[in-house]
PDB file of C-alpha atoms in Angstrom:
ATOM      1  CA  ARG N   5       0.094   0.021   0.228  1.00 67.00           C
ATOM      2  CA  TRP N   6       2.526   2.373   0.904  1.00 78.00           C
ATOM      3  CA  GLU N   7       4.403   1.734  -2.540  1.00 84.00           C
ATOM      4  CA  ILE N   8       1.328   2.888  -4.057  1.00 85.00           C
ATOM      5  CA  TYR N   9       1.253   6.110  -2.089  1.00 88.00           C
ATOM      6  CA  TYR N  10       4.796   6.729  -3.087  1.00 88.00           C
ATOM      7  CA  GLN N  11       4.315   6.215  -6.869  1.00 90.00           C
ATOM      8  CA  ILE N  12       1.516   8.480  -6.663  1.00 91.00           C
ATOM      9  CA  LEU N  13       3.867  11.314  -5.810  1.00 92.00           C
ATOM     10  CA  LYS N  14       5.528  10.953  -9.175  1.00 93.00           C
ATOM     11  CA  PHE N  15       2.622  11.802 -11.257  1.00 94.00           C
ATOM     12  CA  ASP N  16       0.228  14.660 -11.888  1.00 95.00           C
ATOM     13  CA  ILE N  17      -2.736  12.374 -13.262  1.00 95.00           C
ATOM     14  CA  ILE N  18      -3.658   9.234 -11.530  1.00 94.00           C
ATOM     15  CA  ILE N  19      -6.039   6.837 -12.927  1.00 92.00           C
ATOM     16  CA  ILE N  20      -7.454   4.438 -10.440  1.00 89.00           C
ATOM     17  CA  SER N  21      -9.153   1.016 -11.853  1.00 81.00           C
ATOM     18  CA  SER N  22     -11.631   0.469  -9.512  1.00 74.00           C
ATOM     19  CA  LEU N  23     -14.564   2.122  -7.530  1.00 68.00           C
ATOM     20  CA  HIS N  24     -13.836  -0.587  -4.787  1.00 70.00           C
ATOM     21  CA  GLY N  25     -10.714   0.677  -2.622  1.00 73.00           C
ATOM     22  CA  ALA N  26     -10.376   3.951  -4.518  1.00 82.00           C
ATOM     23  CA  GLU N  27     -11.778   6.411  -1.703  1.00 86.00           C
ATOM     24  CA  ASN N  28      -8.346   6.597   0.163  1.00 88.00           C
ATOM     25  CA  PHE N  29      -6.192   6.890  -2.697  1.00 90.00           C
ATOM     26  CA  ALA N  30      -8.366   9.226  -4.413  1.00 91.00           C
ATOM     27  CA  LYS N  31      -8.392  11.537  -1.221  1.00 92.00           C
ATOM     28  CA  PHE N  32      -4.456  11.231  -0.852  1.00 93.00           C
ATOM     29  CA  CYS N  33      -4.219  12.722  -4.382  1.00 94.00           C
ATOM     30  CA  LYS N  34      -6.492  15.735  -4.065  1.00 94.00           C
ATOM     31  CA  LYS N  35      -4.550  16.762  -0.905  1.00 94.00           C
ATOM     32  CA  LEU N  36      -1.531  16.954  -3.417  1.00 95.00           C
ATOM     33  CA  ASN N  37      -3.978  18.705  -5.918  1.00 95.00           C
ATOM     34  CA  LYS N  38      -3.515  15.994  -8.466  1.00 95.00           C
ATOM     35  CA  LYS N  39      -6.265  14.958 -10.956  1.00 95.00           C
ATOM     36  CA  VAL N  40      -8.161  11.940 -10.244  1.00 95.00           C
ATOM     37  CA  ILE N  41      -9.662   9.612 -12.904  1.00 93.00           C
ATOM     38  CA  VAL N  42     -11.633   6.435 -11.465  1.00 89.00           C
ATOM     39  CA  ILE N  43     -12.529   3.787 -13.885  1.00 86.00           C
ATOM     40  CA  ASP N  44     -15.345   1.334 -13.108  1.00 82.00           C
ATOM     41  CA  SER N  45     -13.635  -1.813 -14.178  1.00 71.00           C
ATOM     42  CA  PHE N  46     -15.361  -4.935 -12.486  1.00 65.00           C
ATOM     43  CA  PHE N  47     -18.567  -6.585 -12.775  1.00 58.00           C
ATOM     44  CA  ASN N  48     -19.506  -5.694  -9.149  1.00 60.00           C
ATOM     45  CA  GLN N  49     -21.525  -3.088  -7.164  1.00 62.00           C
ATOM     46  CA  ASP N  50     -19.175  -3.273  -3.984  1.00 62.00           C
ATOM     47  CA  TYR N  51     -18.394   0.864  -4.470  1.00 70.00           C
ATOM     48  CA  ASN N  52     -16.661   3.292  -2.228  1.00 74.00           C
ATOM     49  CA  THR N  53     -19.109   5.920  -2.456  1.00 78.00           C
ATOM     50  CA  ASP N  54     -17.248   9.122  -1.119  1.00 83.00           C
ATOM     51  CA  ILE N  55     -14.531   9.338  -3.764  1.00 87.00           C
ATOM     52  CA  PRO N  56     -13.332  13.042  -4.664  1.00 90.00           C
ATOM     53  CA  ALA N  57     -12.700  11.878  -8.540  1.00 91.00           C
ATOM     54  CA  ASP N  58     -12.292  14.566 -10.934  1.00 94.00           C
ATOM     55  CA  LEU N  59     -13.674  12.038 -13.719  1.00 93.00           C
ATOM     56  CA  PHE N  60     -15.552   8.844 -13.494  1.00 90.00           C
ATOM     57  CA  ILE N  61     -15.836   6.241 -16.317  1.00 88.00           C
ATOM     58  CA  PHE N  62     -18.582   3.833 -16.165  1.00 85.00           C
ATOM     59  CA  LYS N  63     -19.177   0.842 -18.190  1.00 78.00           C
ATOM     60  CA  GLY N  64     -22.802   1.516 -18.696  1.00 77.00           C
ATOM     61  CA  ASN N  65     -25.590   3.876 -17.706  1.00 81.00           C
ATOM     62  CA  TYR N  66     -26.956   1.283 -15.329  1.00 78.00           C
ATOM     63  CA  ALA N  67     -23.372   1.410 -13.471  1.00 80.00           C
ATOM     64  CA  LEU N  68     -23.788   5.142 -13.329  1.00 84.00           C
ATOM     65  CA  LYS N  69     -27.222   5.005 -11.954  1.00 84.00           C
ATOM     66  CA  THR N  70     -26.169   2.546  -9.374  1.00 82.00           C
ATOM     67  CA  TYR N  71     -23.389   4.673  -8.478  1.00 84.00           C
ATOM     68  CA  LEU N  72     -25.206   8.018  -7.863  1.00 86.00           C
ATOM     69  CA  ASN N  73     -28.026   6.300  -5.900  1.00 85.00           C
ATOM     70  CA  LEU N  74     -25.412   4.485  -3.553  1.00 81.00           C
ATOM     71  CA  SER N  75     -23.432   7.638  -3.204  1.00 82.00           C
ATOM     72  CA  LYS N  76     -26.354  10.074  -2.849  1.00 80.00           C
ATOM     73  CA  LYS N  77     -24.594  12.168  -5.614  1.00 78.00           C
ATOM     74  CA  ASN N  78     -26.614  14.140  -8.230  1.00 73.00           C
ATOM     75  CA  ASN N  79     -23.722  15.625 -10.133  1.00 79.00           C
ATOM     76  CA  ILE N  80     -20.360  14.198 -10.850  1.00 87.00           C
ATOM     77  CA  LYS N  81     -18.473  14.325 -13.952  1.00 90.00           C
ATOM     78  CA  ALA N  82     -18.979  10.992 -15.855  1.00 90.00           C
ATOM     79  CA  LYS N  83     -18.406   9.198 -19.176  1.00 89.00           C
ATOM     80  CA  ILE N  84     -19.893   5.876 -20.241  1.00 86.00           C
ATOM     81  CA  CYS N  85     -17.211   3.919 -22.219  1.00 80.00           C
ATOM     82  CA  GLY N  86     -18.359   0.429 -21.933  1.00 64.00           C
ATOM     83  CA  CYS N  87     -15.969  -2.500 -20.322  1.00 60.00           C
ATOM     84  CA  ILE N  88     -12.880  -3.753 -21.510  1.00 55.00           C
ATOM     85  CA  GLN N  89     -13.590  -6.935 -19.779  1.00 57.00           C
ATOM     86  CA  SER N  90     -16.714  -7.683 -22.256  1.00 59.00           C
ATOM     87  CA  ILE N  91     -14.572  -8.266 -25.195  1.00 55.00           C
ATOM     88  CA  TYR N  92     -13.720 -11.691 -23.536  1.00 57.00           C
ATOM     89  CA  PHE N  93     -17.440 -12.656 -23.852  1.00 60.00           C
ATOM     90  CA  GLU N  94     -16.836 -14.007 -27.606  1.00 60.00           C
ATOM     91  CA  LYS N  95     -13.088 -14.524 -27.558  1.00 65.00           C
ATOM     92  CA  ASN N  96     -11.574 -18.118 -26.204  1.00 74.00           C
ATOM     93  CA  ILE N  97     -15.012 -19.808 -26.245  1.00 82.00           C
ATOM     94  CA  LEU N  98     -14.308 -23.437 -26.691  1.00 88.00           C
ATOM     95  CA  SER N  99     -16.772 -26.067 -27.519  1.00 91.00           C
ATOM     96  CA  ILE N 100     -18.388 -28.053 -24.832  1.00 92.00           C
ATOM     97  CA  THR N 101     -16.387 -31.086 -26.370  1.00 94.00           C
ATOM     98  CA  LYS N 102     -13.049 -29.458 -26.109  1.00 94.00           C
ATOM     99  CA  PHE N 103     -13.692 -28.026 -22.807  1.00 94.00           C
ATOM    100  CA  LYS N 104     -14.497 -31.351 -20.989  1.00 94.00           C
ATOM    101  CA  LYS N 105     -11.593 -32.994 -22.735  1.00 95.00           C
ATOM    102  CA  LYS N 106      -9.335 -30.180 -21.676  1.00 95.00           C
ATOM    103  CA  TYR N 107     -10.282 -30.787 -18.008  1.00 95.00           C
ATOM    104  CA  ASN N 108     -11.014 -34.496 -18.297  1.00 94.00           C
ATOM    105  CA  LEU N 109     -14.708 -34.033 -17.324  1.00 95.00           C
ATOM    106  CA  LYS N 110     -16.090 -37.602 -16.806  1.00 93.00           C
ATOM    107  CA  HIS N 111     -19.457 -36.975 -15.218  1.00 95.00           C
ATOM    108  CA  LYS N 112     -22.453 -35.359 -16.747  1.00 94.00           C
ATOM    109  CA  LYS N 113     -22.789 -32.602 -14.672  1.00 96.00           C
ATOM    110  CA  THR N 114     -20.339 -29.807 -13.796  1.00 97.00           C
ATOM    111  CA  CYS N 115     -20.030 -27.548 -10.815  1.00 97.00           C
ATOM    112  CA  ILE N 116     -17.799 -24.255 -11.002  1.00 95.00           C
ATOM    113  CA  LEU N 117     -16.770 -23.083  -7.532  1.00 95.00           C
ATOM    114  CA  PHE N 118     -15.702 -19.523  -6.410  1.00 93.00           C
ATOM    115  CA  PRO N 119     -13.726 -19.731  -3.307  1.00 91.00           C
ATOM    116  CA  HIS N 120     -12.492 -16.541  -1.463  1.00 86.00           C
ATOM    117  CA  GLY N 121      -8.939 -15.725  -1.300  1.00 85.00           C
ATOM    118  CA  PRO N 122      -6.376 -17.602   0.774  1.00 85.00           C
ATOM    119  CA  GLN N 123      -6.481 -15.133   3.438  1.00 86.00           C
ATOM    120  CA  TYR N 124      -9.623 -16.718   4.524  1.00 87.00           C
ATOM    121  CA  ASN N 125      -8.068 -20.482   5.177  1.00 84.00           C
ATOM    122  CA  ILE N 126      -7.151 -19.214   8.660  1.00 86.00           C
ATOM    123  CA  LYS N 127     -10.696 -19.191   9.587  1.00 88.00           C
ATOM    124  CA  LYS N 128     -11.765 -22.671  10.848  1.00 90.00           C
ATOM    125  CA  PHE N 129     -15.518 -22.041  10.102  1.00 91.00           C
ATOM    126  CA  TYR N 130     -14.476 -21.029   6.350  1.00 89.00           C
ATOM    127  CA  ARG N 131     -12.305 -24.121   5.876  1.00 91.00           C
ATOM    128  CA  ASP N 132     -15.086 -26.352   7.449  1.00 92.00           C
ATOM    129  CA  THR N 133     -17.761 -24.946   5.277  1.00 92.00           C
ATOM    130  CA  LEU N 134     -15.707 -25.086   1.924  1.00 92.00           C
ATOM    131  CA  LEU N 135     -14.783 -28.880   2.651  1.00 93.00           C
ATOM    132  CA  LYS N 136     -18.432 -29.593   3.440  1.00 95.00           C
ATOM    133  CA  ILE N 137     -19.525 -27.863   0.029  1.00 95.00           C
ATOM    134  CA  ILE N 138     -16.653 -29.854  -2.036  1.00 95.00           C
ATOM    135  CA  LYS N 139     -17.712 -33.109  -0.353  1.00 95.00           C
ATOM    136  CA  ILE N 140     -21.464 -32.485  -1.329  1.00 96.00           C
ATOM    137  CA  ILE N 141     -20.485 -31.526  -5.085  1.00 96.00           C
ATOM    138  CA  LYS N 142     -18.527 -34.629  -5.352  1.00 94.00           C
ATOM    139  CA  LYS N 143     -21.109 -36.767  -3.283  1.00 95.00           C
ATOM    140  CA  ASN N 144     -23.425 -35.963  -6.192  1.00 96.00           C
ATOM    141  CA  LYS N 145     -21.221 -36.724  -8.994  1.00 95.00           C
ATOM    142  CA  PHE N 146     -20.525 -33.255 -10.081  1.00 97.00           C
ATOM    143  CA  ASN N 147     -17.298 -32.281 -12.154  1.00 96.00           C
ATOM    144  CA  LEU N 148     -15.352 -30.027  -9.853  1.00 96.00           C
ATOM    145  CA  LEU N 149     -13.951 -27.002 -11.344  1.00 97.00           C
ATOM    146  CA  VAL N 150     -12.408 -24.141  -9.253  1.00 95.00           C
ATOM    147  CA  ASN N 151     -11.641 -20.635 -10.358  1.00 92.00           C
ATOM    148  CA  LEU N 152      -9.103 -19.328  -8.084  1.00 89.00           C
ATOM    149  CA  HIS N 153      -9.591 -15.959  -6.358  1.00 84.00           C
ATOM    150  CA  PRO N 154      -7.344 -13.263  -7.915  1.00 77.00           C
ATOM    151  CA  THR N 155      -5.273 -13.152  -4.564  1.00 79.00           C
ATOM    152  CA  TYR N 156      -3.922 -16.798  -4.990  1.00 81.00           C
ATOM    153  CA  PHE N 157      -1.824 -15.233  -7.779  1.00 78.00           C
ATOM    154  CA  ASN N 158      -0.317 -12.760  -4.932  1.00 76.00           C
ATOM    155  CA  ILE N 159       2.754 -15.048  -3.839  1.00 79.00           C
ATOM    156  CA  LYS N 160       3.241 -13.232  -0.777  1.00 79.00           C
ATOM    157  CA  LYS N 161      -0.218 -13.989   0.520  1.00 76.00           C
ATOM    158  CA  LYS N 162      -0.344 -17.278  -0.868  1.00 75.00           C
ATOM    159  CA  ASN N 163       2.810 -18.141   1.198  1.00 81.00           C
ATOM    160  CA  LEU N 164       1.357 -16.601   4.213  1.00 81.00           C
ATOM    161  CA  TYR N 165      -2.164 -18.281   4.493  1.00 81.00           C
ATOM    162  CA  LYS N 166      -1.089 -21.655   3.102  1.00 83.00           C
ATOM    163  CA  ASN N 167      -3.693 -24.526   3.904  1.00 83.00           C
ATOM    164  CA  TYR N 168      -2.177 -27.738   2.503  1.00 84.00           C
ATOM    165  CA  GLN N 169      -5.494 -29.641   2.748  1.00 86.00           C
ATOM    166  CA  LEU N 170      -7.488 -26.929   1.201  1.00 88.00           C
ATOM    167  CA  ASP N 171      -4.977 -25.984  -1.485  1.00 88.00           C
ATOM    168  CA  ARG N 172      -4.536 -29.465  -2.631  1.00 91.00           C
ATOM    169  CA  ILE N 173      -7.872 -29.853  -3.632  1.00 91.00           C
ATOM    170  CA  LEU N 174      -8.464 -26.404  -4.955  1.00 92.00           C
ATOM    171  CA  TYR N 175      -5.332 -26.271  -7.064  1.00 92.00           C
ATOM    172  CA  LYS N 176      -6.116 -29.872  -8.567  1.00 94.00           C
ATOM    173  CA  HIS N 177      -9.472 -28.743  -9.726  1.00 95.00           C
ATOM    174  CA  LYS N 178      -8.399 -24.970 -10.697  1.00 95.00           C
ATOM    175  CA  ILE N 179      -9.209 -23.928 -14.355  1.00 94.00           C
ATOM    176  CA  GLN N 180      -7.007 -21.671 -16.470  1.00 91.00           C
ATOM    177  CA  LEU N 181      -7.788 -17.759 -16.169  1.00 81.00           C
ATOM    178  CA  GLY N 182      -8.718 -17.771 -20.190  1.00 83.00           C
ATOM    179  CA  ASP N 183     -11.474 -20.400 -19.135  1.00 89.00           C
ATOM    180  CA  PHE N 184     -13.332 -18.139 -16.764  1.00 86.00           C
ATOM    181  CA  ASN N 185     -16.087 -17.650 -19.085  1.00 87.00           C
ATOM    182  CA  ASN N 186     -16.151 -21.235 -20.309  1.00 91.00           C
ATOM    183  CA  SER N 187     -16.181 -22.641 -16.951  1.00 92.00           C
ATOM    184  CA  ILE N 188     -19.490 -20.782 -16.359  1.00 91.00           C
ATOM    185  CA  ILE N 189     -21.171 -21.457 -19.696  1.00 92.00           C
ATOM    186  CA  PHE N 190     -20.301 -25.180 -19.280  1.00 94.00           C
ATOM    187  CA  SER N 191     -21.473 -25.670 -15.631  1.00 95.00           C
ATOM    188  CA  ASN N 192     -24.849 -26.562 -14.566  1.00 95.00           C
ATOM    189  CA  ILE N 193     -24.619 -24.667 -11.278  1.00 93.00           C
ATOM    190  CA  SER N 194     -22.094 -22.268  -9.641  1.00 92.00           C
ATOM    191  CA  VAL N 195     -21.481 -22.186  -6.014  1.00 93.00           C
ATOM    192  CA  ALA N 196     -19.989 -18.969  -4.201  1.00 88.00           C
ATOM    193  CA  ILE N 197     -19.535 -17.439  -0.595  1.00 79.00           C
ATOM    194  CA  ALA N 198     -20.321 -14.119  -0.434  1.00 70.00           C
ATOM    195  CA  SER N 199     -19.157 -13.305  -3.620  1.00 72.00           C
ATOM    196  CA  ASN N 200     -19.914 -10.713  -6.461  1.00 69.00           C
ATOM    197  CA  VAL N 201     -19.119 -13.139  -9.351  1.00 75.00           C
ATOM    198  CA  PHE N 202     -23.148 -13.749  -9.442  1.00 70.00           C
ATOM    199  CA  GLN N 203     -23.243 -10.498 -12.138  1.00 68.00           C
ATOM    200  CA  GLN N 204     -20.877 -12.339 -14.317  1.00 74.00           C
ATOM    201  CA  VAL N 205     -22.899 -15.442 -14.128  1.00 78.00           C
ATOM    202  CA  ASN N 206     -25.958 -13.518 -14.654  1.00 74.00           C
ATOM    203  CA  ILE N 207     -24.742 -11.650 -17.671  1.00 72.00           C
ATOM    204  CA  LEU N 208     -23.743 -15.011 -19.416  1.00 76.00           C
ATOM    205  CA  ASP N 209     -27.261 -16.008 -18.658  1.00 78.00           C
ATOM    206  CA  ARG N 210     -26.489 -19.124 -16.335  1.00 80.00           C
TER     207      ARG N 210
END
């Protein structure tokens, strides 16, 4: 975090690529009279609502209306520019036959699991709940696929919160990053614990 603040000092215009977690950074920038642009880049509505930005870039009219409603603001400078992530909806889509072969899916039904980041592994209730979910999925003869939370790709956090029992299962069934949409499209059910991923699942009409 402090490295980010240090980097901010070097520039006059700061672009923050998320409405979540942007508030403190934006306020720090404004204290230094820097211009702040915030991009609504994720498929969720987990917004910080008191962001002193000079310009907001939203992915759609609905996202703008949602932010205005949550923040209770009537007048902000904003642009609607779509969402870069949406290009992946039509790219890298495999046939169901290739997808099943790629992940060696032997059962008729498939479940995609969206676990939290590794920092939650220290909580016994979370570990026990996730293991129970996995047990139920396998008991009902579903192919298990796992979309790892982005935090798993943070080496420092991954090593800090290692849990060999959970990690062994999750990594065994993990999908490649490029198959995120494929895993949703070709799964019969999606399972998550308090996650914003439901929006991408809904967009893909699953």
